[in-house]
Amino acid sequence: MINKNDIAATVEQTLQDSDLFLVDVTVSDDNEVEVTIDSERPVTVDDCVMINDAVLAAHDRDREDYELTVGSCGLTAEFRVLRQYRKNVGNRVEVLTADGRKLKGTLAAADEQGITLSIDEKRKIEGKKRPEMVTVEIPLKYNEIQYTKNIIEI
């Protein structure tokens, strides 16, 4: 079976001086390799071909038979790496927490420890008769998150 870490290292080296970054590499039991990349800009077919060619050049298919697919993250794909969180700061996202809460708001910040989600909710304000909409910042560690993905609004 082809080594996932070897493929990831090849892709990382290929992307070293570009604005592209590796999101994930999966290898199935049947040696089907799937490489997922992303970027601050739209990922092109030429970007995928470049990665495909680099992997094929570094990993001889005559020695190890494998099937290779290279693609980009979809608009509604779950975030997997910190760079995806950082590129989406300021965007509306949906977060499913580990305790099952589904939160929708604006991704306010992301760092190595976790994210800050800014959500609008009704709260009772002291001295006011009716609840009012207020913006609340919710810090979440990555281990408290099942998934985060963009909300597409049209």
mmCIF file of C-alpha atoms in Angstrom:
data_model
loop_
_atom_site.group_PDB
_atom_site.id
_atom_site.type_symbol
_atom_site.label_atom_id
_atom_site.label_comp_id
_atom_site.label_asym_id
_atom_site.label_seq_id
_atom_site.Cartn_x
_atom_site.Cartn_y
_atom_site.Cartn_z
ATOM 1 C CA MET A 1 0.000 0.000 0.000
ATOM 2 C CA ILE A 2 1.263 3.446 -0.905
ATOM 3 C CA ASN A 3 2.286 5.605 2.058
ATOM 4 C CA LYS A 4 -0.004 8.554 2.756
ATOM 5 C CA ASN A 5 2.803 10.521 4.443
ATOM 6 C CA ASP A 6 5.065 10.111 1.409
ATOM 7 C CA ILE A 7 2.348 11.505 -0.867
ATOM 8 C CA ALA A 8 1.694 14.395 1.549
ATOM 9 C CA ALA A 9 5.423 15.215 1.665
ATOM 10 C CA THR A 10 5.610 15.278 -2.140
ATOM 11 C CA VAL A 11 2.587 17.583 -2.357
ATOM 12 C CA GLU A 12 3.897 19.882 0.412
ATOM 13 C CA GLN A 13 7.255 20.163 -1.350
ATOM 14 C CA THR A 14 5.546 20.936 -4.668
ATOM 15 C CA LEU A 15 3.390 23.634 -3.075
ATOM 16 C CA GLN A 16 6.211 25.140 -1.040
ATOM 17 C CA ASP A 17 6.588 28.389 -3.001
ATOM 18 C CA SER A 18 2.963 28.801 -4.077
ATOM 19 C CA ASP A 19 -0.238 30.181 -2.609
ATOM 20 C CA LEU A 20 -1.744 26.673 -2.703
ATOM 21 C CA PHE A 21 -1.846 24.483 0.388
ATOM 22 C CA LEU A 22 -2.546 20.845 1.184
ATOM 23 C CA VAL A 23 -5.826 20.117 2.945
ATOM 24 C CA ASP A 24 -5.901 16.327 2.993
ATOM 25 C CA VAL A 25 -4.517 13.109 1.556
ATOM 26 C CA THR A 26 -6.478 9.889 1.802
ATOM 27 C CA VAL A 27 -5.451 6.426 0.681
ATOM 28 C CA SER A 28 -8.083 3.678 0.469
ATOM 29 C CA ASP A 29 -7.472 -0.032 0.965
ATOM 30 C CA ASP A 30 -7.526 -0.334 -2.848
ATOM 31 C CA ASN A 31 -4.666 2.216 -3.190
ATOM 32 C CA GLU A 32 -6.967 4.960 -4.412
ATOM 33 C CA VAL A 33 -5.164 8.180 -3.492
ATOM 34 C CA GLU A 34 -7.135 11.414 -3.151
ATOM 35 C CA VAL A 35 -5.304 14.702 -2.698
ATOM 36 C CA THR A 36 -7.276 17.791 -1.733
ATOM 37 C CA ILE A 37 -5.766 21.271 -2.078
ATOM 38 C CA ASP A 38 -6.996 24.806 -1.457
ATOM 39 C CA SER A 39 -5.860 28.391 -1.948
ATOM 40 C CA GLU A 40 -6.761 31.982 -1.149
ATOM 41 C CA ARG A 41 -7.751 32.231 -4.819
ATOM 42 C CA PRO A 42 -9.807 29.815 -6.894
ATOM 43 C CA VAL A 43 -7.951 26.552 -7.565
ATOM 44 C CA THR A 44 -7.570 25.886 -11.288
ATOM 45 C CA VAL A 45 -7.374 22.682 -13.315
ATOM 46 C CA ASP A 46 -3.733 23.576 -14.072
ATOM 47 C CA ASP A 47 -3.018 23.627 -10.309
ATOM 48 C CA CYS A 48 -4.451 20.114 -9.980
ATOM 49 C CA VAL A 49 -2.498 18.894 -13.016
ATOM 50 C CA MET A 50 0.727 20.299 -11.508
ATOM 51 C CA ILE A 51 0.167 18.316 -8.294
ATOM 52 C CA ASN A 52 -0.862 15.219 -10.236
ATOM 53 C CA ASP A 53 2.308 15.359 -12.337
ATOM 54 C CA ALA A 54 4.534 15.886 -9.285
ATOM 55 C CA VAL A 55 3.055 12.887 -7.464
ATOM 56 C CA LEU A 56 3.310 10.662 -10.547
ATOM 57 C CA ALA A 57 6.954 11.708 -11.065
ATOM 58 C CA ALA A 58 7.888 11.001 -7.443
ATOM 59 C CA HIS A 59 5.960 7.759 -6.964
ATOM 60 C CA ASP A 60 6.492 5.171 -9.696
ATOM 61 C CA ARG A 61 3.226 3.460 -10.606
ATOM 62 C CA ASP A 62 5.152 0.455 -11.940
ATOM 63 C CA ARG A 63 6.488 -0.253 -8.427
ATOM 64 C CA GLU A 64 3.263 0.594 -6.587
ATOM 65 C CA ASP A 65 -0.024 0.473 -8.491
ATOM 66 C CA TYR A 66 -2.321 3.280 -7.378
ATOM 67 C CA GLU A 67 -5.100 5.484 -8.685
ATOM 68 C CA LEU A 68 -4.646 9.233 -8.162
ATOM 69 C CA THR A 69 -7.248 11.997 -7.935
ATOM 70 C CA VAL A 70 -6.319 15.617 -7.236
ATOM 71 C CA GLY A 71 -9.024 18.170 -6.521
ATOM 72 C CA SER A 72 -9.918 21.288 -4.607
ATOM 73 C CA CYS A 73 -12.216 21.774 -1.639
ATOM 74 C CA GLY A 74 -15.807 22.489 -2.489
ATOM 75 C CA LEU A 75 -17.517 25.679 -1.363
ATOM 76 C CA THR A 76 -19.429 23.828 1.336
ATOM 77 C CA ALA A 77 -16.682 21.391 2.339
ATOM 78 C CA GLU A 78 -15.818 21.114 6.014
ATOM 79 C CA PHE A 79 -12.703 23.002 7.094
ATOM 80 C CA ARG A 80 -9.817 20.667 7.928
ATOM 81 C CA VAL A 81 -6.732 22.853 8.363
ATOM 82 C CA LEU A 82 -5.965 26.160 10.059
ATOM 83 C CA ARG A 83 -5.302 27.917 6.756
ATOM 84 C CA GLN A 84 -8.892 27.237 5.674
ATOM 85 C CA TYR A 85 -10.159 28.815 8.881
ATOM 86 C CA ARG A 86 -7.880 31.829 8.422
ATOM 87 C CA LYS A 87 -8.889 32.390 4.804
ATOM 88 C CA ASN A 88 -12.549 32.401 5.859
ATOM 89 C CA VAL A 89 -12.295 34.904 8.721
ATOM 90 C CA GLY A 90 -15.092 37.401 8.144
ATOM 91 C CA ASN A 91 -17.303 34.856 6.347
ATOM 92 C CA ARG A 92 -20.580 33.389 7.581
ATOM 93 C CA VAL A 93 -20.097 29.821 8.779
ATOM 94 C CA GLU A 94 -21.979 26.971 10.363
ATOM 95 C CA VAL A 95 -20.339 25.185 13.273
ATOM 96 C CA LEU A 96 -21.508 21.903 14.744
ATOM 97 C CA THR A 97 -20.075 21.620 18.231
ATOM 98 C CA ALA A 98 -18.993 18.386 19.876
ATOM 99 C CA ASP A 99 -22.007 18.639 22.218
ATOM 100 C CA GLY A 100 -24.399 18.811 19.230
ATOM 101 C CA ARG A 101 -25.169 22.548 19.056
ATOM 102 C CA LYS A 102 -25.415 24.007 15.556
ATOM 103 C CA LEU A 103 -24.208 27.619 15.559
ATOM 104 C CA LYS A 104 -24.388 30.037 12.640
ATOM 105 C CA GLY A 105 -22.436 33.266 12.661
ATOM 106 C CA THR A 106 -19.390 35.091 11.406
ATOM 107 C CA LEU A 107 -15.953 33.558 11.818
ATOM 108 C CA ALA A 108 -14.299 36.382 13.758
ATOM 109 C CA ALA A 109 -10.865 34.849 14.392
ATOM 110 C CA ALA A 110 -8.829 31.654 14.038
ATOM 111 C CA ASP A 111 -5.489 30.646 15.522
ATOM 112 C CA GLU A 112 -3.639 27.484 16.545
ATOM 113 C CA GLN A 113 -5.835 26.989 19.643
ATOM 114 C CA GLY A 114 -9.294 27.522 18.145
ATOM 115 C CA ILE A 115 -11.774 29.968 16.656
ATOM 116 C CA THR A 116 -13.999 32.823 17.736
ATOM 117 C CA LEU A 117 -17.510 32.797 16.339
ATOM 118 C CA SER A 118 -19.536 36.000 16.361
ATOM 119 C CA ILE A 119 -23.283 35.338 16.539
ATOM 120 C CA ASP A 120 -26.355 37.534 16.901
ATOM 121 C CA GLU A 121 -28.874 36.446 19.497
ATOM 122 C CA LYS A 122 -31.734 37.900 21.499
ATOM 123 C CA ARG A 123 -30.848 38.655 25.097
ATOM 124 C CA LYS A 124 -32.672 40.299 27.945
ATOM 125 C CA ILE A 125 -30.958 43.607 28.639
ATOM 126 C CA GLU A 126 -31.219 44.930 32.179
ATOM 127 C CA GLY A 127 -33.580 47.904 32.288
ATOM 128 C CA LYS A 128 -35.249 47.016 28.966
ATOM 129 C CA LYS A 129 -38.695 45.459 28.643
ATOM 130 C CA ARG A 130 -38.000 43.340 25.570
ATOM 131 C CA PRO A 131 -35.034 41.213 24.579
ATOM 132 C CA GLU A 132 -32.744 42.867 22.045
ATOM 133 C CA MET A 133 -30.396 41.487 19.424
ATOM 134 C CA VAL A 134 -26.800 41.567 20.615
ATOM 135 C CA THR A 135 -23.597 40.235 19.098
ATOM 136 C CA VAL A 136 -21.937 37.564 21.221
ATOM 137 C CA GLU A 137 -18.425 36.222 20.678
ATOM 138 C CA ILE A 138 -18.082 32.500 21.349
ATOM 139 C CA PRO A 139 -14.571 31.054 21.638
ATOM 140 C CA LEU A 140 -14.279 27.395 20.624
ATOM 141 C CA LYS A 141 -11.298 25.062 20.785
ATOM 142 C CA TYR A 142 -10.843 22.751 17.804
ATOM 143 C CA ASN A 143 -11.587 19.694 19.954
ATOM 144 C CA GLU A 144 -15.005 21.244 20.717
ATOM 145 C CA ILE A 145 -15.880 21.374 16.994
ATOM 146 C CA GLN A 146 -17.252 18.488 14.911
ATOM 147 C CA TYR A 147 -17.238 20.574 11.741
ATOM 148 C CA THR A 148 -17.137 24.099 10.372
ATOM 149 C CA LYS A 149 -18.244 25.004 6.872
ATOM 150 C CA ASN A 150 -19.188 28.077 4.884
ATOM 151 C CA ILE A 151 -22.781 29.223 4.610
ATOM 152 C CA ILE A 152 -23.554 30.095 1.001
ATOM 153 C CA GLU A 153 -26.020 32.973 0.820
ATOM 154 C CA ILE A 154 -27.544 34.215 -2.415
#
